[in-house]
Structures are given as C-alpha cells and as structure tokens.
Amino acid sequence: TLKVTTALVLAGSRGGPDPVALSEGLPHKSLARIGSETMLGRVVAALREAGFERVLVSTDIPEVVSLAILLVTTADHPLLAPDWIHRLIAGSPETADVSIMLARQVDVETALPGNRRTWLRFADGGWSGCNLFLLSTPTAARALGGWREVEAERKHPWRLARRLGWRTLFDYGFGRLGMADAIARLGGRLGVRATLVPALDGLAAVDVDKIDDLLLVRRLIESR
C-alpha cells in the first residue's frame, strides 16, 4: 500500500463572480459555513482525521509542487470523509502515476434520490467526479491541466471522446467504451499511467458549485 503523507486542497476560483460566495456575502465560497465550520475547515479536518501529516491549501493556483506522492482535493468538498480517501489510496495500483475517483450514477442516486446533475455517460453507465485525485509520481503533474480540460467538457462526452482519438470516438459511438478504459486512454494521451478508482459512497460526488448545493449539504449535515 502506498504511504501518502501530503494532501493539496485546491481553493482557487475559476474567474467571475461565484453565486455561492455572493449569496453568503463572502470573498470566497470555501468560507461558507456548514454547521459551525467553514467548508474549507471541514475538508482540512477530514484530511487530518485521515492521517495526513501535511495539508497544503492552494488559493490561486501556483504550480503544483513536485512532491513524490500527493493527494489532491478541493475546498468545496465539505462532505469529504476519511473512508473515501483510504479507498482511493488502497485502490490505486503501484504502477499508476495518477488515480482518479468517480462515483457511479446508481450510487449517487441511491444516496441522493432525485438529485439532478450532469453525468459522464459511457458503456458502463453514468459517472460523476468526486474531486479526489492521487498523484503517485512527479510525472502525474502533467495530468492536471488535461483533466481540467476534461472537466470543462463534461457536458459534451463526444468532445471528450474526440480528444482521445478516432478509435476512442468510434468505440464511444458504438457503446463500447467504459470509464476505466477512457481514463487509461486519456492518461496515455497525457503521457501518464492513469487509473479509475470507483467510489463506494455516492455522496463522494457531492460538492458545492451552486446555492442549491450549499443548502443540500447543510441539510445533510444537520440530519446526521
């Protein structure tokens, strides 16, 4: 099993006014409170509970430092649980440069019946990102820029498949491309060995992009 000691929390902004920050009257959405803690505070606390000796917070996106093994998540992931982190690390093969956690649509809908979201649809069903990445080698830093572009195209699977080449586009069109294969092929295009680690808990896909998301997370925390 890999020994992962450093975590990076991405707390930069994508540019333009953020609806969550505006609704809360805050300079940044990660400062919105869920119960008695800020979203960022909850994420850092979960990482500490998971055993990370070093937690870094990037606020407006300096280059990723070249650490040997690094877990990356985001500040708008207030439900983050140590079990999800342990699952990602345990499920990452030693041969991988980067591992990515995604949740199956069926698991998200089981955890949150009626929740509406955009799915990455492949031969093995719909998937949603969990904002959890494991960079196991210095080479893995190459994947971050490419994955940001993939996330930007998540509503357009055909564009995503086209980015991976004509063979992949063909396989996707005929319903033969699964998510794990897509990630491996994307990694190959980016010059890294990439692998999928499926989440066991559909809540791992819940982050706060909209005001409705913030209200949903507050309800979930209050109900516990």
Coordinates of N, CA and C in Angstrom, one line a residue:
T1 N 0.8 -1.2 0.0 CA 0.0 0.0 0.0 C 0.9 1.3 0.0
L2 N 0.5 2.2 -0.8 CA 1.3 3.5 -0.8 C 1.1 4.2 0.5
K3 N 2.2 4.9 0.9 CA 2.2 5.7 2.0 C 2.1 7.2 1.5
V4 N 0.9 7.8 1.7 CA 0.6 9.1 1.3 C 0.6 10.1 2.5
T5 N 1.5 11.1 2.5 CA 1.6 11.9 3.7 C 1.2 13.4 3.4
T6 N 1.0 13.7 2.1 CA 0.7 15.1 1.8 C -0.6 15.2 1.0
A7 N -1.4 16.2 1.4 CA -2.6 16.5 0.7 C -2.7 17.9 0.2
L8 N -3.2 18.2 -1.0 CA -3.4 19.5 -1.5 C -4.8 19.8 -1.7
V9 N -5.3 20.9 -1.1 CA -6.7 21.4 -1.3 C -6.7 22.5 -2.2
L10 N -7.4 22.3 -3.4 CA -7.5 23.4 -4.4 C -8.6 24.4 -4.0
A11 N -8.3 25.6 -3.7 CA -9.2 26.6 -3.3 C -9.1 27.8 -4.1
G12 N -8.7 27.7 -5.4 CA -8.7 28.8 -6.3 C -10.1 29.1 -6.9
S13 N -10.2 30.2 -7.6 CA -11.5 30.5 -8.2 C -11.4 30.3 -9.7
R14 N -12.5 30.1 -10.4 CA -12.5 29.9 -11.9 C -12.6 31.2 -12.6
G15 N -12.7 32.3 -11.9 CA -12.9 33.6 -12.5 C -14.4 34.0 -12.6
G16 N -14.6 35.3 -12.4 CA -16.0 35.8 -12.4 C -16.7 35.6 -11.1
P17 N -17.8 36.2 -10.9 CA -18.5 36.1 -9.6 C -19.0 34.7 -9.3
D18 N -18.8 34.3 -8.1 CA -19.3 33.0 -7.7 C -20.6 33.1 -7.0
P19 N -21.7 32.4 -7.4 CA -23.0 32.6 -6.8 C -23.1 32.2 -5.3
V20 N -22.3 31.2 -4.9 CA -22.4 30.8 -3.5 C -21.7 31.9 -2.7
A21 N -20.6 32.4 -3.1 CA -19.9 33.4 -2.3 C -20.8 34.7 -2.2
L22 N -21.4 35.0 -3.3 CA -22.2 36.2 -3.4 C -23.4 36.1 -2.4
S23 N -24.0 34.9 -2.5 CA -25.2 34.7 -1.6 C -24.9 34.7 -0.2
E24 N -23.7 34.4 0.2 CA -23.3 34.3 1.6 C -22.6 35.6 2.0
G25 N -22.3 36.5 1.1 CA -21.6 37.8 1.4 C -20.2 37.6 1.8
L26 N -19.5 36.6 1.1 CA -18.2 36.2 1.4 C -17.2 36.4 0.2
P27 N -15.9 36.6 0.5 CA -15.0 36.8 -0.6 C -14.7 35.5 -1.4
H28 N -15.0 34.3 -0.7 CA -14.7 33.0 -1.4 C -15.7 32.0 -0.9
K29 N -16.2 31.1 -1.8 CA -17.3 30.2 -1.3 C -16.8 29.2 -0.3
S30 N -15.5 28.9 -0.3 CA -15.0 27.9 0.7 C -15.1 28.4 2.1
L31 N -15.4 29.7 2.3 CA -15.6 30.2 3.7 C -17.1 30.1 4.1
A32 N -18.0 29.6 3.3 CA -19.4 29.4 3.7 C -19.4 28.4 4.8
R33 N -20.3 28.6 5.7 CA -20.3 27.7 6.9 C -21.3 26.6 6.7
I34 N -20.9 25.4 7.1 CA -21.8 24.2 7.1 C -21.8 23.8 8.6
G35 N -22.9 24.1 9.3 CA -22.9 24.0 10.7 C -22.0 25.0 11.3
S36 N -21.1 24.6 12.2 CA -20.2 25.5 12.9 C -18.9 25.8 12.2
E37 N -18.6 25.0 11.1 CA -17.3 25.1 10.4 C -17.5 25.6 9.0
T38 N -16.4 26.2 8.4 CA -16.4 26.6 7.0 C -16.2 25.3 6.2
M39 N -16.6 25.4 4.9 CA -16.4 24.2 4.0 C -14.9 23.9 4.0
L40 N -14.0 24.9 3.9 CA -12.6 24.6 3.8 C -12.2 23.9 5.1
G41 N -12.7 24.4 6.3 CA -12.3 23.8 7.6 C -12.7 22.3 7.7
R42 N -13.9 22.0 7.1 CA -14.4 20.6 7.1 C -13.5 19.7 6.3
V43 N -13.0 20.2 5.1 CA -12.2 19.4 4.3 C -10.8 19.2 4.9
V44 N -10.2 20.2 5.5 CA -8.9 20.1 6.2 C -9.1 19.1 7.4
A45 N -10.2 19.2 8.1 CA -10.4 18.4 9.3 C -10.5 16.9 8.8
A46 N -11.1 16.6 7.7 CA -11.3 15.3 7.2 C -9.9 14.7 6.8
L47 N -9.1 15.5 6.2 CA -7.8 15.1 5.8 C -6.9 14.8 7.0
R48 N -7.0 15.7 8.0 CA -6.2 15.4 9.3 C -6.7 14.1 9.9
E49 N -8.0 13.9 9.9 CA -8.5 12.7 10.5 C -8.1 11.4 9.8
A50 N -7.9 11.6 8.4 CA -7.4 10.5 7.6 C -5.9 10.2 7.8
G51 N -5.2 11.1 8.6 CA -3.9 10.8 8.9 C -2.8 11.5 8.1
F52 N -3.2 12.6 7.4 CA -2.2 13.3 6.6 C -1.4 14.2 7.5
E53 N -0.1 14.1 7.4 CA 0.9 14.9 8.2 C 1.0 16.3 7.7
R54 N 0.7 16.5 6.4 CA 0.9 17.8 5.8 C -0.3 18.1 4.9
V55 N -1.0 19.2 5.1 CA -2.1 19.6 4.3 C -1.8 21.0 3.7
L56 N -1.7 21.1 2.4 CA -1.5 22.3 1.7 C -2.8 22.9 1.1
V57 N -2.9 24.2 1.2 CA -4.1 24.9 0.6 C -3.6 25.8 -0.5
S58 N -4.0 25.6 -1.7 CA -3.7 26.5 -2.9 C -4.8 27.5 -3.1
T59 N -4.6 28.7 -3.0 CA -5.7 29.7 -3.1 C -5.8 30.4 -4.4
D60 N -4.7 30.5 -5.2 CA -4.9 30.9 -6.5 C -3.8 30.5 -7.5
I61 N -3.8 29.3 -7.5 CA -3.3 28.3 -8.3 C -1.8 28.5 -8.7
P62 N -0.9 28.5 -7.7 CA 0.5 28.3 -8.1 C 0.7 26.9 -8.7
E63 N 1.9 26.7 -9.4 CA 2.2 25.4 -10.0 C 2.2 24.4 -8.9
V64 N 1.8 23.2 -9.2 CA 1.8 22.1 -8.2 C 3.3 21.7 -7.9
V65 N 3.5 21.6 -6.6 CA 4.9 21.3 -6.2 C 5.2 19.9 -6.6
S66 N 6.5 19.6 -6.9 CA 6.8 18.2 -7.3 C 7.1 17.4 -6.1
L67 N 6.1 17.0 -5.4 CA 6.2 16.0 -4.3 C 6.1 14.6 -4.8
A68 N 6.6 13.7 -4.1 CA 6.6 12.3 -4.6 C 5.2 11.7 -4.7
I69 N 4.5 11.8 -3.6 CA 3.1 11.3 -3.5 C 2.2 12.4 -2.9
L70 N 1.2 12.7 -3.6 CA 0.3 13.8 -3.2 C -1.1 13.5 -3.5
L71 N -2.0 13.7 -2.5 CA -3.4 13.6 -2.6 C -4.0 15.0 -2.9
V72 N -4.9 15.1 -3.9 CA -5.4 16.4 -4.3 C -6.9 16.4 -4.1
T73 N -7.5 17.4 -3.5 CA -8.9 17.6 -3.4 C -9.3 19.0 -3.5
T74 N -10.5 19.4 -3.3 CA -10.9 20.8 -3.5 C -11.6 21.3 -2.2
A75 N -11.6 22.6 -2.1 CA -12.1 23.3 -0.8 C -13.7 23.2 -0.8
D76 N -14.3 23.0 -1.9 CA -15.8 22.9 -1.9 C -16.3 21.5 -1.8
H77 N -15.6 20.7 -1.0 CA -16.0 19.3 -0.9 C -16.2 19.0 0.6
P78 N -17.2 19.7 1.2 CA -17.4 19.7 2.7 C -17.8 18.3 3.3
L79 N -18.3 17.4 2.5 CA -18.7 16.1 3.0 C -17.5 15.1 3.0
L80 N -16.4 15.5 2.5 CA -15.2 14.7 2.4 C -15.0 13.8 3.7
A81 N -14.9 12.5 3.5 CA -14.8 11.6 4.6 C -13.4 10.8 4.5
P82 N -12.8 10.5 5.6 CA -11.6 9.7 5.6 C -11.7 8.4 4.8
D83 N -12.8 7.7 4.9 CA -13.0 6.5 4.3 C -12.9 6.6 2.8
W84 N -13.3 7.7 2.2 CA -13.2 7.9 0.7 C -11.7 8.0 0.4
I85 N -11.0 8.7 1.2 CA -9.5 8.9 1.0 C -8.8 7.6 1.1
H86 N -9.1 6.8 2.1 CA -8.5 5.5 2.3 C -8.8 4.6 1.1
R87 N -10.0 4.7 0.6 CA -10.5 3.9 -0.6 C -9.6 4.2 -1.8
L88 N -9.4 5.5 -2.0 CA -8.6 6.0 -3.2 C -7.2 5.5 -3.1
I89 N -6.6 5.6 -1.9 CA -5.2 5.2 -1.8 C -5.1 3.6 -1.9
A90 N -6.0 2.9 -1.3 CA -5.9 1.4 -1.3 C -6.2 0.9 -2.7
G91 N -7.1 1.6 -3.5 CA -7.5 1.2 -4.8 C -6.5 1.6 -5.9
S92 N -5.5 2.3 -5.6 CA -4.5 2.8 -6.6 C -3.4 1.8 -6.7
P93 N -3.2 1.3 -7.9 CA -2.1 0.3 -8.2 C -0.8 1.0 -8.1
E94 N 0.2 0.3 -7.7 CA 1.6 0.9 -7.6 C 2.1 1.4 -8.9
T95 N 1.6 0.8 -10.0 CA 2.1 1.2 -11.3 C 1.5 2.5 -11.9
A96 N 0.5 3.0 -11.2 CA -0.2 4.2 -11.7 C 0.5 5.5 -11.3
D97 N 0.5 6.5 -12.3 CA 1.0 7.8 -12.0 C 0.0 8.6 -11.3
V98 N -1.3 8.5 -11.8 CA -2.4 9.3 -11.2 C -3.6 8.4 -11.1
S99 N -4.3 8.5 -10.0 CA -5.6 7.8 -9.8 C -6.7 8.8 -9.6
I100 N -7.9 8.5 -10.1 CA -9.0 9.4 -10.1 C -10.2 8.7 -9.5
M101 N -10.9 9.3 -8.6 CA -12.1 8.7 -8.0 C -13.3 9.3 -8.7
L102 N -14.2 8.5 -9.2 CA -15.5 8.9 -9.7 C -16.6 8.0 -9.1
A103 N -17.8 8.5 -9.0 CA -18.9 7.7 -8.5 C -19.9 7.3 -9.6
R104 N -20.4 6.1 -9.5 CA -21.4 5.7 -10.4 C -22.7 6.4 -10.2
Q105 N -23.4 6.6 -11.3 CA -24.7 7.3 -11.2 C -25.7 6.5 -10.3
V106 N -25.7 5.2 -10.3 CA -26.6 4.5 -9.5 C -26.3 4.7 -8.0
D107 N -25.0 4.8 -7.7 CA -24.7 5.0 -6.3 C -25.0 6.4 -5.8
V108 N -24.8 7.4 -6.7 CA -25.2 8.8 -6.3 C -26.7 8.9 -6.1
E109 N -27.5 8.3 -7.0 CA -28.9 8.4 -7.0 C -29.5 7.6 -5.8
T110 N -28.8 6.5 -5.4 CA -29.2 5.8 -4.1 C -28.9 6.7 -2.9
A111 N -27.8 7.4 -2.9 CA -27.5 8.3 -1.7 C -28.4 9.5 -1.7
L112 N -28.7 10.0 -2.9 CA -29.5 11.3 -3.1 C -30.6 11.1 -4.1
P113 N -31.7 10.4 -3.7 CA -32.8 10.2 -4.7 C -33.3 11.6 -5.2
G114 N -33.4 11.6 -6.5 CA -34.0 12.9 -7.1 C -33.0 14.0 -7.4
N115 N -31.7 13.7 -7.0 CA -30.7 14.8 -7.2 C -30.4 14.9 -8.7
R116 N -30.4 16.1 -9.2 CA -30.1 16.3 -10.7 C -28.7 16.8 -10.9
R117 N -28.0 16.1 -11.8 CA -26.6 16.5 -12.1 C -26.3 16.1 -13.5
T118 N -25.1 16.6 -14.0 CA -24.7 16.2 -15.3 C -23.8 15.0 -15.2
W119 N -24.0 13.9 -16.0 CA -23.3 12.7 -15.9 C -22.3 12.5 -17.1
L120 N -21.2 11.9 -16.9 CA -20.3 11.5 -17.9 C -20.8 10.1 -18.3
R121 N -21.4 9.9 -19.5 CA -22.1 8.7 -19.8 C -21.2 7.8 -20.7
F122 N -20.9 6.6 -20.3 CA -20.1 5.7 -21.0 C -20.8 4.3 -21.0
A123 N -20.1 3.3 -21.6 CA -20.7 2.0 -21.8 C -21.2 1.4 -20.5
D124 N -20.5 1.7 -19.4 CA -20.8 1.1 -18.1 C -21.6 2.1 -17.2
G125 N -22.4 3.0 -17.9 CA -23.3 3.8 -17.2 C -22.8 5.2 -17.0
G126 N -23.5 6.0 -16.2 CA -23.2 7.4 -15.9 C -22.2 7.5 -14.7
W127 N -21.3 8.5 -14.8 CA -20.3 8.7 -13.7 C -20.3 10.2 -13.4
S128 N -19.9 10.5 -12.2 CA -19.7 11.9 -11.7 C -18.4 12.0 -10.9
G129 N -17.6 13.1 -11.2 CA -16.4 13.3 -10.5 C -16.5 13.5 -9.0
C130 N -15.5 13.1 -8.2 CA -15.5 13.2 -6.8 C -14.5 14.2 -6.2
N131 N -13.8 14.9 -7.1 CA -12.8 15.9 -6.7 C -11.7 15.3 -5.8
L132 N -11.3 14.0 -6.1 CA -10.3 13.3 -5.4 C -9.3 12.7 -6.4
F133 N -8.1 13.1 -6.3 CA -7.0 12.6 -7.2 C -5.8 12.2 -6.3
L134 N -5.1 11.2 -6.8 CA -3.9 10.8 -6.1 C -2.7 10.9 -7.2
L135 N -1.8 11.7 -6.9 CA -0.6 11.9 -7.8 C 0.5 11.1 -7.2
S136 N 0.8 9.9 -7.7 CA 1.7 9.0 -7.1 C 3.2 9.2 -7.5
T137 N 3.4 9.9 -8.6 CA 4.7 10.1 -9.1 C 4.9 11.6 -9.6
P138 N 6.1 12.1 -9.7 CA 6.2 13.5 -10.2 C 5.6 13.7 -11.6
T139 N 5.6 12.6 -12.4 CA 5.1 12.6 -13.8 C 3.6 13.0 -13.7
A140 N 2.9 12.7 -12.6 CA 1.5 12.9 -12.6 C 1.0 14.3 -12.7
A141 N 1.9 15.3 -12.4 CA 1.5 16.7 -12.6 C 1.1 17.0 -14.0
R142 N 1.6 16.3 -15.0 CA 1.2 16.5 -16.4 C -0.3 16.4 -16.6
A143 N -0.9 15.5 -15.7 CA -2.3 15.2 -16.0 C -3.3 16.3 -15.5
L144 N -2.8 17.2 -14.6 CA -3.8 18.1 -14.0 C -4.4 19.1 -15.1
G145 N -3.5 19.6 -15.9 CA -4.1 20.5 -17.0 C -5.0 19.8 -17.9
G146 N -4.7 18.6 -18.3 CA -5.6 17.8 -19.2 C -6.9 17.5 -18.5
W147 N -6.8 17.1 -17.2 CA -8.1 16.8 -16.5 C -9.0 18.0 -16.4
R148 N -8.4 19.2 -16.1 CA -9.2 20.4 -16.1 C -10.0 20.6 -17.4
E149 N -9.3 20.3 -18.5 CA -10.0 20.5 -19.8 C -11.1 19.4 -19.9
V150 N -10.9 18.2 -19.4 CA -11.9 17.2 -19.5 C -13.1 17.6 -18.6
E151 N -12.8 18.1 -17.4 CA -13.9 18.6 -16.6 C -14.7 19.7 -17.2
A152 N -14.1 20.6 -18.0 CA -14.7 21.7 -18.7 C -15.7 21.1 -19.8
E153 N -15.4 19.9 -20.3 CA -16.1 19.3 -21.4 C -17.1 18.2 -20.9
R154 N -17.3 18.1 -19.6 CA -18.1 17.0 -19.0 C -19.5 16.9 -19.5
K155 N -20.0 18.1 -20.0 CA -21.4 18.0 -20.6 C -21.4 17.6 -22.0
H156 N -20.2 17.4 -22.6 CA -20.1 17.0 -24.0 C -19.2 15.8 -24.2
P157 N -19.8 14.6 -23.9 CA -18.9 13.4 -24.0 C -18.3 13.2 -25.3
W158 N -19.0 13.6 -26.4 CA -18.4 13.4 -27.7 C -17.1 14.2 -27.9
R159 N -17.1 15.4 -27.3 CA -15.9 16.2 -27.4 C -14.8 15.5 -26.6
L160 N -15.1 15.0 -25.4 CA -14.2 14.2 -24.6 C -13.6 13.0 -25.4
A161 N -14.5 12.3 -26.0 CA -14.0 11.1 -26.7 C -13.2 11.5 -27.9
R162 N -13.5 12.6 -28.6 CA -12.7 13.1 -29.7 C -11.3 13.5 -29.3
R163 N -11.2 14.0 -28.1 CA -9.9 14.4 -27.6 C -9.0 13.2 -27.5
L164 N -9.6 12.0 -27.3 CA -8.8 10.8 -27.1 C -8.5 10.1 -28.4
G165 N -8.9 10.6 -29.6 CA -8.6 10.0 -30.8 C -9.8 9.3 -31.5
W166 N -9.6 9.0 -32.8 CA -10.7 8.4 -33.6 C -11.1 7.0 -33.2
R167 N -10.1 6.2 -32.8 CA -10.5 4.9 -32.3 C -11.4 5.0 -31.1
T168 N -11.1 5.9 -30.2 CA -11.9 6.1 -29.0 C -13.2 6.6 -29.3
L169 N -13.3 7.6 -30.3 CA -14.5 8.1 -30.7 C -15.4 7.0 -31.3
F170 N -14.8 6.1 -32.1 CA -15.6 5.0 -32.7 C -16.1 4.1 -31.6
D171 N -15.3 3.7 -30.6 CA -15.7 2.9 -29.5 C -16.8 3.5 -28.7
Y172 N -16.7 4.8 -28.5 CA -17.7 5.5 -27.7 C -19.0 5.5 -28.4
G173 N -19.0 5.8 -29.7 CA -20.2 5.9 -30.5 C -20.9 4.6 -30.6
F174 N -20.2 3.5 -30.5 CA -20.9 2.2 -30.6 C -21.1 1.6 -29.2
G175 N -20.9 2.4 -28.2 CA -21.2 2.0 -26.8 C -20.3 1.0 -26.2
R176 N -19.0 1.0 -26.7 CA -18.1 0.0 -26.2 C -17.0 0.6 -25.3
L177 N -17.1 1.9 -25.0 CA -16.0 2.5 -24.2 C -16.5 2.7 -22.7
G178 N -15.8 2.0 -21.8 CA -16.1 2.1 -20.4 C -15.3 3.2 -19.8
M179 N -15.7 3.7 -18.6 CA -15.0 4.8 -18.0 C -13.5 4.5 -17.6
A180 N -13.3 3.3 -17.1 CA -11.9 3.0 -16.7 C -11.0 3.0 -18.0
D181 N -11.5 2.4 -19.1 CA -10.7 2.4 -20.3 C -10.5 3.9 -20.8
A182 N -11.6 4.7 -20.7 CA -11.4 6.1 -21.2 C -10.4 6.8 -20.4
I183 N -10.3 6.6 -19.1 CA -9.3 7.3 -18.2 C -7.9 6.8 -18.6
A184 N -7.8 5.5 -18.8 CA -6.5 4.9 -19.2 C -6.0 5.5 -20.5
R185 N -6.9 5.6 -21.4 CA -6.5 6.2 -22.8 C -6.2 7.7 -22.6
L186 N -7.0 8.4 -21.8 CA -6.7 9.8 -21.6 C -5.3 10.0 -21.0
G187 N -5.0 9.1 -20.0 CA -3.7 9.2 -19.4 C -2.6 9.0 -20.4
G188 N -2.8 8.0 -21.3 CA -1.8 7.7 -22.3 C -1.6 8.9 -23.2
R189 N -2.7 9.7 -23.5 CA -2.5 10.9 -24.4 C -1.8 12.0 -23.6
L190 N -1.9 12.0 -22.3 CA -1.2 13.0 -21.5 C 0.2 12.5 -21.0
G191 N 0.6 11.3 -21.4 CA 1.9 10.8 -21.0 C 2.0 10.3 -19.6
V192 N 0.9 9.8 -19.0 CA 0.9 9.3 -17.7 C 0.1 8.0 -17.7
R193 N 0.3 7.2 -16.6 CA -0.5 6.0 -16.4 C -1.6 6.3 -15.4
A194 N -2.8 6.3 -16.0 CA -4.0 6.8 -15.2 C -4.9 5.7 -14.9
T195 N -5.6 5.7 -13.7 CA -6.5 4.6 -13.4 C -7.7 5.2 -12.7
L196 N -8.8 4.5 -12.8 CA -10.1 4.8 -12.1 C -10.2 4.1 -10.8
V197 N -10.6 4.8 -9.8 CA -11.0 4.1 -8.5 C -12.4 4.5 -8.2
P198 N -13.4 3.6 -8.4 CA -14.8 3.9 -8.2 C -15.1 4.1 -6.7
A199 N -15.9 5.2 -6.4 CA -16.3 5.4 -5.1 C -17.3 4.4 -4.6
L200 N -17.3 4.1 -3.3 CA -18.3 3.2 -2.8 C -19.5 3.9 -2.3
D201 N -19.3 5.2 -2.0 CA -20.4 6.0 -1.4 C -20.7 7.1 -2.4
G202 N -22.0 7.2 -2.9 CA -22.4 8.1 -3.9 C -22.3 9.6 -3.4
L203 N -22.2 9.8 -2.1 CA -22.1 11.2 -1.5 C -20.7 11.7 -1.9
A204 N -19.8 10.9 -2.3 CA -18.4 11.4 -2.6 C -18.5 12.3 -3.8
A205 N -19.6 12.3 -4.6 CA -19.7 13.1 -5.8 C -20.3 14.5 -5.5
V206 N -20.6 14.7 -4.2 CA -21.3 16.0 -3.9 C -20.3 17.1 -3.5
D207 N -20.3 18.1 -4.3 CA -19.6 19.3 -4.0 C -20.5 20.5 -4.1
V208 N -19.9 21.7 -3.8 CA -20.8 22.9 -3.7 C -20.4 23.9 -4.9
D209 N -21.2 23.8 -5.9 CA -21.0 24.7 -7.1 C -22.1 25.7 -7.2
K210 N -23.2 25.4 -6.6 CA -24.4 26.3 -6.7 C -25.0 26.5 -5.3
I211 N -25.9 27.5 -5.2 CA -26.5 27.8 -3.9 C -27.3 26.6 -3.5
D212 N -28.0 25.9 -4.4 CA -28.8 24.7 -4.1 C -27.9 23.6 -3.5
D213 N -26.7 23.5 -4.0 CA -25.7 22.5 -3.4 C -25.4 22.8 -2.0
L214 N -25.2 24.1 -1.7 CA -24.9 24.6 -0.3 C -26.0 24.2 0.6
L215 N -27.3 24.5 0.2 CA -28.4 24.2 1.0 C -28.6 22.7 1.2
L216 N -28.3 21.9 0.1 CA -28.4 20.4 0.3 C -27.4 19.9 1.3
V217 N -26.1 20.4 1.2 CA -25.1 19.9 2.1 C -25.4 20.3 3.5
R218 N -25.9 21.5 3.7 CA -26.3 21.9 5.1 C -27.4 21.0 5.6
R219 N -28.4 20.6 4.8 CA -29.4 19.7 5.3 C -28.9 18.3 5.6
L220 N -27.9 17.8 4.8 CA -27.3 16.5 5.1 C -26.6 16.5 6.4
I221 N -25.8 17.6 6.6 CA -25.0 17.7 7.9 C -26.0 17.8 9.1
E222 N -27.0 18.6 8.9 CA -28.0 18.8 10.1 C -28.7 17.5 10.4
S223 N -28.9 16.6 9.4 CA -29.7 15.4 9.6 C -28.9 14.3 10.3
R224 N -27.6 14.5 10.3 CA -26.7 13.4 10.9 C -26.8 13.5 12.4

